[in-house]
PDB file of N, CA and C in Angstrom:
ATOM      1  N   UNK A   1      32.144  27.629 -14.243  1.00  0.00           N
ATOM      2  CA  UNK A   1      31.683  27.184 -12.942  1.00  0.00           C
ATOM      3  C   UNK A   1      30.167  27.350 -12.819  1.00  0.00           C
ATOM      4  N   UNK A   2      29.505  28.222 -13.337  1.00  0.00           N
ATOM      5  CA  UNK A   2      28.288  28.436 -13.382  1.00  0.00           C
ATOM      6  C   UNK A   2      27.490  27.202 -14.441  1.00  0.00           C
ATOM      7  N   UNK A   3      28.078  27.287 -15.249  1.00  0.00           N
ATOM      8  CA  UNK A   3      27.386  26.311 -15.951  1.00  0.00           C
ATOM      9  C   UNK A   3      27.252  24.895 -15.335  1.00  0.00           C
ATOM     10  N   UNK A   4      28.474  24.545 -14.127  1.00  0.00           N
ATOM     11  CA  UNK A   4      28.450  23.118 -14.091  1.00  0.00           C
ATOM     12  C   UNK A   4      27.039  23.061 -12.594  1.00  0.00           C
ATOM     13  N   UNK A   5      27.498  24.323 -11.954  1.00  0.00           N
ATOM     14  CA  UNK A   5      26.245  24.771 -10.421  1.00  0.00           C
ATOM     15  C   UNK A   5      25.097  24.538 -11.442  1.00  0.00           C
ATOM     16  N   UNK A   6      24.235  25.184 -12.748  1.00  0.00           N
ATOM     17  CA  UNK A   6      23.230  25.208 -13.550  1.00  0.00           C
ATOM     18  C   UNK A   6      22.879  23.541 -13.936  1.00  0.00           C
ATOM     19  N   UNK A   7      23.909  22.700 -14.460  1.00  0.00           N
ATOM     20  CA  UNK A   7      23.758  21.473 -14.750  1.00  0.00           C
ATOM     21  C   UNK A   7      23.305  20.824 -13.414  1.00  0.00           C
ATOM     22  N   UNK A   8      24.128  20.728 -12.202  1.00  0.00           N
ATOM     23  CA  UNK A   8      24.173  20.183 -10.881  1.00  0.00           C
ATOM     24  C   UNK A   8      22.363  20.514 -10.274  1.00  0.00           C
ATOM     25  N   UNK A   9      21.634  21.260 -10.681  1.00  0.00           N
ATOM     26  CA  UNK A   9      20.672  22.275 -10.382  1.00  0.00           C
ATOM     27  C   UNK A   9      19.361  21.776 -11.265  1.00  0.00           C
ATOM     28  N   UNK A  10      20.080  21.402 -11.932  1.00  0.00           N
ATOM     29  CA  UNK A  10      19.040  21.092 -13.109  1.00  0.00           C
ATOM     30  C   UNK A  10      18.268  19.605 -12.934  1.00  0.00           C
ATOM     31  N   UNK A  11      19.678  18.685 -12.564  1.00  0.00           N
ATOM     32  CA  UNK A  11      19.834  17.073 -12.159  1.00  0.00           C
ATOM     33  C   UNK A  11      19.067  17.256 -10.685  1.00  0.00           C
ATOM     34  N   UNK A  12      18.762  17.799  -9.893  1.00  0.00           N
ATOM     35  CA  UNK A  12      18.327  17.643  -8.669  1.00  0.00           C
ATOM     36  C   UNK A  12      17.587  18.008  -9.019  1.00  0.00           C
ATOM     37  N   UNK A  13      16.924  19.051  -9.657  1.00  0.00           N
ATOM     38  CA  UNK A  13      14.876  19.443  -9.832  1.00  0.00           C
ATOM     39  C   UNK A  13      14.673  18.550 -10.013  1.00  0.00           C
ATOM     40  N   UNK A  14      15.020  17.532 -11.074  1.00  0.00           N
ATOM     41  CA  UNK A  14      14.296  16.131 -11.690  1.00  0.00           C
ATOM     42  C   UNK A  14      14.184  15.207 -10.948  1.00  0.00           C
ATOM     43  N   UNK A  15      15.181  15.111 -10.051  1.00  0.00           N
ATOM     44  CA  UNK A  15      14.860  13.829  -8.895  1.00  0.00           C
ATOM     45  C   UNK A  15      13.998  14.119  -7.704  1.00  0.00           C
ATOM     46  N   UNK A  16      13.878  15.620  -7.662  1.00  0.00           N
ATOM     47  CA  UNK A  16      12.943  15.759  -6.825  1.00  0.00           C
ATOM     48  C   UNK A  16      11.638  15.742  -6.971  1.00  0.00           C
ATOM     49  N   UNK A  17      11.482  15.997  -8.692  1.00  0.00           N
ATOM     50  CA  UNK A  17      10.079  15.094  -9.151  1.00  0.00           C
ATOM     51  C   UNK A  17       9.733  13.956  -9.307  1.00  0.00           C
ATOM     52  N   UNK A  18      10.814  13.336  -8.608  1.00  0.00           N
ATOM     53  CA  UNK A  18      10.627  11.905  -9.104  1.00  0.00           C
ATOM     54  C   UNK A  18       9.940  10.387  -8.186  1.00  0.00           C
ATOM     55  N   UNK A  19       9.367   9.718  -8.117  1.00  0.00           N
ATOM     56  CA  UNK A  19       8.756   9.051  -7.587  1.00  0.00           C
ATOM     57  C   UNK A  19       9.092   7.826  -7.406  1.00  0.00           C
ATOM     58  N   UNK A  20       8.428   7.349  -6.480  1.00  0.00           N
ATOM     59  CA  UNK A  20       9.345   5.613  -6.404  1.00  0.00           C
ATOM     60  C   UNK A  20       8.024   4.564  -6.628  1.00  0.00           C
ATOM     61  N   UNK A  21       8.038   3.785  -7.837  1.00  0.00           N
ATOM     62  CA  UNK A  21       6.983   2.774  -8.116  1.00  0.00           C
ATOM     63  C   UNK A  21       6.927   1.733  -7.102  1.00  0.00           C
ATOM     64  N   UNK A  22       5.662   1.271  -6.555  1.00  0.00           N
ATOM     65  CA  UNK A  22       6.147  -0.464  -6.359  1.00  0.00           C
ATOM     66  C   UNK A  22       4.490  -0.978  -6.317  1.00  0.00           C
ATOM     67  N   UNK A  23       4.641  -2.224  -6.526  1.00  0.00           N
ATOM     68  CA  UNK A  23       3.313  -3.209  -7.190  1.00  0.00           C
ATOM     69  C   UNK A  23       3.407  -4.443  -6.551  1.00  0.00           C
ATOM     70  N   UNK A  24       2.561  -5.153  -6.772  1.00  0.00           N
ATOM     71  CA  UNK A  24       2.607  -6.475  -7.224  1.00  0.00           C
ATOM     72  C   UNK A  24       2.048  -7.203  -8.165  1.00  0.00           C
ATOM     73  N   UNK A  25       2.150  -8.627  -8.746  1.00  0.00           N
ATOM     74  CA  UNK A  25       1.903  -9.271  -9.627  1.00  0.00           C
ATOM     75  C   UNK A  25       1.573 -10.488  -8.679  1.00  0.00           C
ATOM     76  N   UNK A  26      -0.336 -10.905  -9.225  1.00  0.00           N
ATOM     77  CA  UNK A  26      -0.068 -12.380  -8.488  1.00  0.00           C
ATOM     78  C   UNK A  26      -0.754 -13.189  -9.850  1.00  0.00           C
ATOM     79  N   UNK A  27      -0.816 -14.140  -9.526  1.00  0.00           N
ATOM     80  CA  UNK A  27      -1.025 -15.237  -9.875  1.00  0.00           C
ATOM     81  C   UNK A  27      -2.389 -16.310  -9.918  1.00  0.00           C
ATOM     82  N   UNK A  28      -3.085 -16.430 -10.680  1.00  0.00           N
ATOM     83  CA  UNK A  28      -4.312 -17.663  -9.775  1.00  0.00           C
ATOM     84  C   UNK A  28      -4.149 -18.873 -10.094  1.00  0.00           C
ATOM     85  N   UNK A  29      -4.319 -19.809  -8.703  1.00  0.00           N
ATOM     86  CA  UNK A  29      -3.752 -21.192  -9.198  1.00  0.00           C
ATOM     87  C   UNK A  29      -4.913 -21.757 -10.154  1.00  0.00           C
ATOM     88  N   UNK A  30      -4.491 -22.713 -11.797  1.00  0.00           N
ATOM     89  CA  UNK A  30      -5.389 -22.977 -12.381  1.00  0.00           C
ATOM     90  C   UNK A  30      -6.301 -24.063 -11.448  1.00  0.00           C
ATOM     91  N   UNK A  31      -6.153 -24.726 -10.511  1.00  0.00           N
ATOM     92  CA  UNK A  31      -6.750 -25.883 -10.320  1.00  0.00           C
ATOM     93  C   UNK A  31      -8.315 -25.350  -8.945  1.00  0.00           C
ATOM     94  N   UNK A  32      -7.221 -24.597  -7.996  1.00  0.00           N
ATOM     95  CA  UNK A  32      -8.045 -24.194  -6.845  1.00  0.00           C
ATOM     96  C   UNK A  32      -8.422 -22.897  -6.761  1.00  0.00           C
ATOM     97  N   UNK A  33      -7.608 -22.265  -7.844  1.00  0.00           N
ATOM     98  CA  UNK A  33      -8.433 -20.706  -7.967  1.00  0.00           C
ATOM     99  C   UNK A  33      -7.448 -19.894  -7.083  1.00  0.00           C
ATOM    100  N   UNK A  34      -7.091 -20.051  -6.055  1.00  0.00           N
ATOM    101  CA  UNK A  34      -6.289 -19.498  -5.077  1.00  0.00           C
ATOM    102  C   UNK A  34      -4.973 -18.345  -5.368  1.00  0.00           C
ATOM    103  N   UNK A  35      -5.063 -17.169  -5.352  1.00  0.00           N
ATOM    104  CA  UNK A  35      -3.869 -15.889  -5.585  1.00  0.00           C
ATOM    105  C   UNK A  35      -2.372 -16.759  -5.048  1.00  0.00           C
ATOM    106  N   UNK A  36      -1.242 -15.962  -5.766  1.00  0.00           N
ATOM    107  CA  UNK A  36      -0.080 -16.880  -5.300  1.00  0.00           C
ATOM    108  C   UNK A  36       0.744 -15.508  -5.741  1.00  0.00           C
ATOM    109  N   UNK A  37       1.406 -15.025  -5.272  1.00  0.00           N
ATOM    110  CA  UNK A  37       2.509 -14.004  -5.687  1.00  0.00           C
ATOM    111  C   UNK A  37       3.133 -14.597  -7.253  1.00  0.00           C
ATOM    112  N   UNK A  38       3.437 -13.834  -7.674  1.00  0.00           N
ATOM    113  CA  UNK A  38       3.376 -14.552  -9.317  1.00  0.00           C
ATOM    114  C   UNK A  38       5.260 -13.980  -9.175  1.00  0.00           C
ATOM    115  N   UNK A  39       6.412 -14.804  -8.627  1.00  0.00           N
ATOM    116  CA  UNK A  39       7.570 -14.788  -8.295  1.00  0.00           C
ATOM    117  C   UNK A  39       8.735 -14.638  -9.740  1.00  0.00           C
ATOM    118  N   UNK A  40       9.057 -13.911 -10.186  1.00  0.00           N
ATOM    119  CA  UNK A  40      10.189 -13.833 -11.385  1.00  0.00           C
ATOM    120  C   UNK A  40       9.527 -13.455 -12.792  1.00  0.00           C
ATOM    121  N   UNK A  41       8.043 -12.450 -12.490  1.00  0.00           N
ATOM    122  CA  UNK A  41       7.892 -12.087 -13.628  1.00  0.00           C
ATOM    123  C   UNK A  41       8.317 -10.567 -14.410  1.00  0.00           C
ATOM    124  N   UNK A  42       8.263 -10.539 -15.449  1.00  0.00           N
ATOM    125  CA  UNK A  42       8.755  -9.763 -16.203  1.00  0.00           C
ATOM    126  C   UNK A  42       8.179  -7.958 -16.071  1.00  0.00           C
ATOM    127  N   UNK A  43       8.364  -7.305 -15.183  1.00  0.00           N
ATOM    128  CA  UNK A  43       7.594  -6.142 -15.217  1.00  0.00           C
ATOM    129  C   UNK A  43       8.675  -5.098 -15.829  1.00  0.00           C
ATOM    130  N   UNK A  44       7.938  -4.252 -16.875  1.00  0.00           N
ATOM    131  CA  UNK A  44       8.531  -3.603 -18.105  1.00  0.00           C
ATOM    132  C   UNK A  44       7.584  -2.046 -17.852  1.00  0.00           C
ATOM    133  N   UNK A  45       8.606  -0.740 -17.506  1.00  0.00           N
ATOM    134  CA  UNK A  45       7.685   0.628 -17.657  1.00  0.00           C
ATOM    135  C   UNK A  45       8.323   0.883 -19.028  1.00  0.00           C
ATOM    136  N   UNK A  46       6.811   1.352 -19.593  1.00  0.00           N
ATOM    137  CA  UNK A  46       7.384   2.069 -21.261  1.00  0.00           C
ATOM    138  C   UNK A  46       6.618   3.423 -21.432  1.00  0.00           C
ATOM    139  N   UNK A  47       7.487   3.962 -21.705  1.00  0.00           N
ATOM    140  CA  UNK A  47       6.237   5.672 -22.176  1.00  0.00           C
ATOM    141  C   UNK A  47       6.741   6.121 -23.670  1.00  0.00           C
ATOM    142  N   UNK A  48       5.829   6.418 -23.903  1.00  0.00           N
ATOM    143  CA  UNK A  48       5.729   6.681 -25.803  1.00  0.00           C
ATOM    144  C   UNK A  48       6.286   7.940 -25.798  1.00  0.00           C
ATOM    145  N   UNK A  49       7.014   8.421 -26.460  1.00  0.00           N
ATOM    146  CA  UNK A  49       7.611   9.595 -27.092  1.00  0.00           C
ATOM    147  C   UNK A  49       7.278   9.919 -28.555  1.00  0.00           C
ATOM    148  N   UNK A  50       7.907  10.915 -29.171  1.00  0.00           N
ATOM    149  CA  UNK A  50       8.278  11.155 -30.571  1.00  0.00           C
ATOM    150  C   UNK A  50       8.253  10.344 -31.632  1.00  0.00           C
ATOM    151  N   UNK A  51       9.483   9.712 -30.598  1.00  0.00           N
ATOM    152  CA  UNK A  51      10.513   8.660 -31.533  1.00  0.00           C
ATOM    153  C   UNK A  51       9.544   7.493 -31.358  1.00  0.00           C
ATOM    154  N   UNK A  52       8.549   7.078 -30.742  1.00  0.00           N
ATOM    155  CA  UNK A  52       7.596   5.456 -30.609  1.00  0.00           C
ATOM    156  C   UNK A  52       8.162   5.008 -28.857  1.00  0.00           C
ATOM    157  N   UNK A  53       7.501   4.083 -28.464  1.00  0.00           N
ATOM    158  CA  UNK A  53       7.721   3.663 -27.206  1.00  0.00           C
ATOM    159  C   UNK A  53       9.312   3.293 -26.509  1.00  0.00           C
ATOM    160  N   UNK A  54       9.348   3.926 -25.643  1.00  0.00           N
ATOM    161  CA  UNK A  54      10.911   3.467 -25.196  1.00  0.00           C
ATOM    162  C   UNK A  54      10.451   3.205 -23.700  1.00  0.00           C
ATOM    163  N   UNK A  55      11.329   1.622 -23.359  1.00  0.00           N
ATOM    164  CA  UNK A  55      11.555   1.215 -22.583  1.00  0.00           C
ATOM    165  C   UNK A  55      12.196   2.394 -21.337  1.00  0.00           C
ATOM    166  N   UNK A  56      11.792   2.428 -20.161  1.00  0.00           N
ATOM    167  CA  UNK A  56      12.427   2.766 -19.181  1.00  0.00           C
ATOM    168  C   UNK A  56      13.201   2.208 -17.977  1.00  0.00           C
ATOM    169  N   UNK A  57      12.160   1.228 -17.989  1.00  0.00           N
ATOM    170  CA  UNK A  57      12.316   0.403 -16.646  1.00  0.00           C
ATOM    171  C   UNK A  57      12.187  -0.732 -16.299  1.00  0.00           C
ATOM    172  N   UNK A  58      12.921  -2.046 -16.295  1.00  0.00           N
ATOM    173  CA  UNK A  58      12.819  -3.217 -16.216  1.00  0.00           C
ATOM    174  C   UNK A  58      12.904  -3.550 -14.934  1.00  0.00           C
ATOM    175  N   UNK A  59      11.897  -4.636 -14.405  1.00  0.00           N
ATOM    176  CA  UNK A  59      12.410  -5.382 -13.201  1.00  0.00           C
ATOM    177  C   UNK A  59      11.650  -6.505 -13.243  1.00  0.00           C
ATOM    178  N   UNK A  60      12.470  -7.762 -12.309  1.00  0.00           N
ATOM    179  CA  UNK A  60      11.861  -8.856 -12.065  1.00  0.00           C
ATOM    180  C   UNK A  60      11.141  -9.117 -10.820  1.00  0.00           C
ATOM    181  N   UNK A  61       9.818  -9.825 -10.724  1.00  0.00           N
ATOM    182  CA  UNK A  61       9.272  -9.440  -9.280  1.00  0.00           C
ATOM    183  C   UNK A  61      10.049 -10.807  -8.422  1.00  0.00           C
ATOM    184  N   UNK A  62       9.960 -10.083  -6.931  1.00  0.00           N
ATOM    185  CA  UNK A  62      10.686 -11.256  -5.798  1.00  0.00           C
ATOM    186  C   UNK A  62       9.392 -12.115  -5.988  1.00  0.00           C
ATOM    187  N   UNK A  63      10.225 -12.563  -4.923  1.00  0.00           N
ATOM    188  CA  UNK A  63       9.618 -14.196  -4.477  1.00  0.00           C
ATOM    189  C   UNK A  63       7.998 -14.069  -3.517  1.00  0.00           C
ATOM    190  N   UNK A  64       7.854 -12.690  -3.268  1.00  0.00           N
ATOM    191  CA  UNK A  64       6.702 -11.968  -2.967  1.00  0.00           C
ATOM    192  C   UNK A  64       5.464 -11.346  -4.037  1.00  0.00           C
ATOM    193  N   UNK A  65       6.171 -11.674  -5.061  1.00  0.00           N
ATOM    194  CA  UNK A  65       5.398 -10.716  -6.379  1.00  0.00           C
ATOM    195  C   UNK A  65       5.097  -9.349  -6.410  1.00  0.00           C
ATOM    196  N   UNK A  66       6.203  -8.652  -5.229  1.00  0.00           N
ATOM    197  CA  UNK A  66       6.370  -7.490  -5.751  1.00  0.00           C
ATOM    198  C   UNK A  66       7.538  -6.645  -6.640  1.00  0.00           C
ATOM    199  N   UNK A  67       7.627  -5.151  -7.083  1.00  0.00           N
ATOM    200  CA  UNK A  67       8.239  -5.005  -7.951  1.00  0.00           C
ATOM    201  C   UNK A  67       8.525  -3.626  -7.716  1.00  0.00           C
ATOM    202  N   UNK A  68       9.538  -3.034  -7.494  1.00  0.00           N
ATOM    203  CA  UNK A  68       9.938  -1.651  -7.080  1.00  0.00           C
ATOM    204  C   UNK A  68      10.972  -0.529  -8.259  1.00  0.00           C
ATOM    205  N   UNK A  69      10.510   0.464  -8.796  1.00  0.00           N
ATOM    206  CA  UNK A  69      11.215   1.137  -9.717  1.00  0.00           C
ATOM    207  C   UNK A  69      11.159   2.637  -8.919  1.00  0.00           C
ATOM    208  N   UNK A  70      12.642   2.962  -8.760  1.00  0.00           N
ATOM    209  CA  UNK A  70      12.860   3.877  -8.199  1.00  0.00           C
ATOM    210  C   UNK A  70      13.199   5.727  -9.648  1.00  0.00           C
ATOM    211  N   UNK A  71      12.574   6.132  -8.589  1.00  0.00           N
ATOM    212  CA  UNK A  71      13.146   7.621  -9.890  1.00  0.00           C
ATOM    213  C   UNK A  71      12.375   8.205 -11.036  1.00  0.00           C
ATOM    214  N   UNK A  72      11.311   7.720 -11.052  1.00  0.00           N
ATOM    215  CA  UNK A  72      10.522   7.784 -12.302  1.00  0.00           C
ATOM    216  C   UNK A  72       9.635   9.099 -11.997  1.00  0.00           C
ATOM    217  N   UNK A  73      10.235   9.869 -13.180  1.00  0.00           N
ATOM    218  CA  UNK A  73       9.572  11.343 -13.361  1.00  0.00           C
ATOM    219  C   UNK A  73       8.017  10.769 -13.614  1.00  0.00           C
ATOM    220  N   UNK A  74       7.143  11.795 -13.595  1.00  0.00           N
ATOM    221  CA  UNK A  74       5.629  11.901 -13.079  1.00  0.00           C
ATOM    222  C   UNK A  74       5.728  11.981 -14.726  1.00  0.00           C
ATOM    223  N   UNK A  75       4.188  10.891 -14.828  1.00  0.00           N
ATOM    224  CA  UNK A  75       3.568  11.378 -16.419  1.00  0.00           C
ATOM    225  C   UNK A  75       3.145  10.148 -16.514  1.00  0.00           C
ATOM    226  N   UNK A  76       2.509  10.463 -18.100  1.00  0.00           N
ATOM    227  CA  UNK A  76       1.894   8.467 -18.430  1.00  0.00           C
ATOM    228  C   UNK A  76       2.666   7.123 -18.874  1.00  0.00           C
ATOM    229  N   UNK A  77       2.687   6.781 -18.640  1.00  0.00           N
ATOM    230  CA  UNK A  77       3.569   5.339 -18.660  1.00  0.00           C
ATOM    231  C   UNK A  77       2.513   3.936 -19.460  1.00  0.00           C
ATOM    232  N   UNK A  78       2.659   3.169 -19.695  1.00  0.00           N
ATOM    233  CA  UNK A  78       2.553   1.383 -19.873  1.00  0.00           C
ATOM    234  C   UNK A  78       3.004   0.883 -19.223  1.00  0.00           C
ATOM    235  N   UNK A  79       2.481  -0.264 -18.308  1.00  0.00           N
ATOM    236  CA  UNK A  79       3.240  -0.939 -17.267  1.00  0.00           C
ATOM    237  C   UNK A  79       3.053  -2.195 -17.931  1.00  0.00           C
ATOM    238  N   UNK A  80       4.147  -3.069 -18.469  1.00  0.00           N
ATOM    239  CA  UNK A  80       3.773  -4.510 -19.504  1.00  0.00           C
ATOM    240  C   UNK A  80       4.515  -5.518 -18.367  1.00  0.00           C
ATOM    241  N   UNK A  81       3.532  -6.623 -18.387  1.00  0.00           N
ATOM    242  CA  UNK A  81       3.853  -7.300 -17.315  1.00  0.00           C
ATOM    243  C   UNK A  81       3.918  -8.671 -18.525  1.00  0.00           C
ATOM    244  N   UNK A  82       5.267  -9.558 -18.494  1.00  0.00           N
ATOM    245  CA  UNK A  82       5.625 -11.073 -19.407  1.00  0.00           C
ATOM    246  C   UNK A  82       5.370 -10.340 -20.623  1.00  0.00           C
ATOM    247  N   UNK A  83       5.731  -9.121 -20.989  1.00  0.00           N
ATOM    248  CA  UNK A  83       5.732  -9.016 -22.261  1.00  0.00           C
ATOM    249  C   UNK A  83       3.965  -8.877 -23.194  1.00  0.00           C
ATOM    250  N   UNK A  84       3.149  -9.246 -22.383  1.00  0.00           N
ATOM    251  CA  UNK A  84       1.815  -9.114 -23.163  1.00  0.00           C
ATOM    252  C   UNK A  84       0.691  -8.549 -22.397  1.00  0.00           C
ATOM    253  N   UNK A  85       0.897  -8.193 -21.095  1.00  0.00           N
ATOM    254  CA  UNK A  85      -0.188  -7.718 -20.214  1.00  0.00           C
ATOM    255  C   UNK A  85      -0.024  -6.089 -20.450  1.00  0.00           C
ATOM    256  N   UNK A  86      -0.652  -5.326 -20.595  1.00  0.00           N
ATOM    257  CA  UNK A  86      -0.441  -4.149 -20.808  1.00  0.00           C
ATOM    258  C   UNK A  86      -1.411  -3.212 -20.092  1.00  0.00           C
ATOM    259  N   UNK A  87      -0.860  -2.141 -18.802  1.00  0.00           N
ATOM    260  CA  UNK A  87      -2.050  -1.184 -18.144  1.00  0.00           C
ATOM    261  C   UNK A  87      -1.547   0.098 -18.325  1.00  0.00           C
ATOM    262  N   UNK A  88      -2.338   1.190 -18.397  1.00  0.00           N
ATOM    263  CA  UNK A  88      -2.191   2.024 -18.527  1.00  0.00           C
ATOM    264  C   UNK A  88      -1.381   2.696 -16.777  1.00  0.00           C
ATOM    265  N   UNK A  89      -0.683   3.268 -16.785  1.00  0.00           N
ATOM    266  CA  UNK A  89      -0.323   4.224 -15.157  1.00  0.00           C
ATOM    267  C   UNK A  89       0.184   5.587 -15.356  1.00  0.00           C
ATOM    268  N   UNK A  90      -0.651   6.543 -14.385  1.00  0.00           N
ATOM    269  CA  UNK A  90      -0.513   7.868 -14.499  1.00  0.00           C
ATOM    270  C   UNK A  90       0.629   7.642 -13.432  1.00  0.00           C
ATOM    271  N   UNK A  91       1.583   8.347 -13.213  1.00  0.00           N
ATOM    272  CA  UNK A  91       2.990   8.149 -12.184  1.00  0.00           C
ATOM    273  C   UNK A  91       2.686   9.603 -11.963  1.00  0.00           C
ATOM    274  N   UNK A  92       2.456  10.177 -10.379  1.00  0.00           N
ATOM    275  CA  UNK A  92       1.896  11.690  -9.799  1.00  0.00           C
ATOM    276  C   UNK A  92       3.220  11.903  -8.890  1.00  0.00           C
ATOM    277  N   UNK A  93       3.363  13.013  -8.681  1.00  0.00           N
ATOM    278  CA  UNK A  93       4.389  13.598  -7.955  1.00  0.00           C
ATOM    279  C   UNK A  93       4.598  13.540  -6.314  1.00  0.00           C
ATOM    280  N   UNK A  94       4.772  12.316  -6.132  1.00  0.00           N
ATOM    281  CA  UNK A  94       4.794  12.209  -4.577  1.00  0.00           C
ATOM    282  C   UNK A  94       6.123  11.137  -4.023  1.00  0.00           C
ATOM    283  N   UNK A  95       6.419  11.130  -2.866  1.00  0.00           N
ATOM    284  CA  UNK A  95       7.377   9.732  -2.752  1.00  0.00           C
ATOM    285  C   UNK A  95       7.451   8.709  -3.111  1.00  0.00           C
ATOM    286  N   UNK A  96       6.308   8.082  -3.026  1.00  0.00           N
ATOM    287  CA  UNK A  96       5.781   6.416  -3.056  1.00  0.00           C
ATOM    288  C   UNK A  96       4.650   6.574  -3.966  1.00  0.00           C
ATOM    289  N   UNK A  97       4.024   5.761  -5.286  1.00  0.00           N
ATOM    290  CA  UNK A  97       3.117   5.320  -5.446  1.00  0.00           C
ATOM    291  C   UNK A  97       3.254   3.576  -5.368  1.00  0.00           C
ATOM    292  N   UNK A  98       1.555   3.646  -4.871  1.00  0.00           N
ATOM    293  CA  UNK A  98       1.323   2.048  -4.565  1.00  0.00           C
ATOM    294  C   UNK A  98       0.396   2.225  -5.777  1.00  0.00           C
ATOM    295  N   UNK A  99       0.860   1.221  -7.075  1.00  0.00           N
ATOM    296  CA  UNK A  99       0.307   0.803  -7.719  1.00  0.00           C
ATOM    297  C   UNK A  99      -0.904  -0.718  -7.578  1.00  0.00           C
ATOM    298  N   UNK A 100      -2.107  -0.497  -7.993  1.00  0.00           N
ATOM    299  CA  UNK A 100      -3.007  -1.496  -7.713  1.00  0.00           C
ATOM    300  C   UNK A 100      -2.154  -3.261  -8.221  1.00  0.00           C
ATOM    301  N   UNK A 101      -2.285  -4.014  -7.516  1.00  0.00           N
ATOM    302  CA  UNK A 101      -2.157  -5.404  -8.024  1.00  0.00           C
ATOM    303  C   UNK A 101      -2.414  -5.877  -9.081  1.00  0.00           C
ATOM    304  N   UNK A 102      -1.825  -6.508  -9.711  1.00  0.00           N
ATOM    305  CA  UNK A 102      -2.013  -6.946 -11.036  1.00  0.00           C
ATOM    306  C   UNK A 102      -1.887  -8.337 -11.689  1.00  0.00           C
ATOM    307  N   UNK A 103      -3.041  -8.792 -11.881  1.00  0.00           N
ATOM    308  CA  UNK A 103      -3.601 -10.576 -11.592  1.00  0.00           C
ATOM    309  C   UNK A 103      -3.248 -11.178 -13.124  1.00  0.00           C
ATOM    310  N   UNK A 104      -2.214 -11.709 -13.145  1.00  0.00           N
ATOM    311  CA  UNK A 104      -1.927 -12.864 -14.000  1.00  0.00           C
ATOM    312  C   UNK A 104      -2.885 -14.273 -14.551  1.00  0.00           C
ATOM    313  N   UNK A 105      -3.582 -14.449 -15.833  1.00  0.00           N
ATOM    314  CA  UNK A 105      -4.588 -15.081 -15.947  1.00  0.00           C
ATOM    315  C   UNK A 105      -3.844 -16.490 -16.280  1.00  0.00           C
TER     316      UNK A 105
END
């Protein structure tokens, strides 16, 4: 019984370090230049380990070009946006980070 209270104990420290991502992705139109929510793109969190980079976190952005990842323990990350955009993000120990916008060329 102790061991399972220790496990149960263990699973809640971690979520209480844990943070909730959200962003956006826009877009510039090629013709008029103009920002556009960049709607169904590929946003990918990866953090490097041991073993080489492992995927954490996939999502597709709404129809707003934003993008929300819930739970993510604090530390350094890659945020890869369509597979080839690549930023660095420190993820800090708080409820919400608002990650800066991120402009699709």
């Amino acid at each position: 019984m102790k061991t399972i209270a220790f496990t149960i104990l263990l699973l809640l420290s971690d979520l209480a370090l844990a943070t909730n991502l959200r962003g956006r992705v826009d877009i510039r139109h090629p013709y008029t230049g103009d920002l556009f929510p960049a709607s169904g793109a590929t946003v990918e969190l990866i953090v490097f380990t041991n073993f080489g980079p492992q995927l954490v976190y996939t999502y597709f952005t709404g129809s707003d070009g934003m993008y929300y990842m819930p739970n993510i323990i604090p530390g350094n990350y890659i945020l890869r946006i369509n597979g080839y955009l690549d930023y660095q993000v420190q993820v800090v120990n708080m409820p919400y980070q608002d990650l800066q916008p991120v402009l699709m060329q």
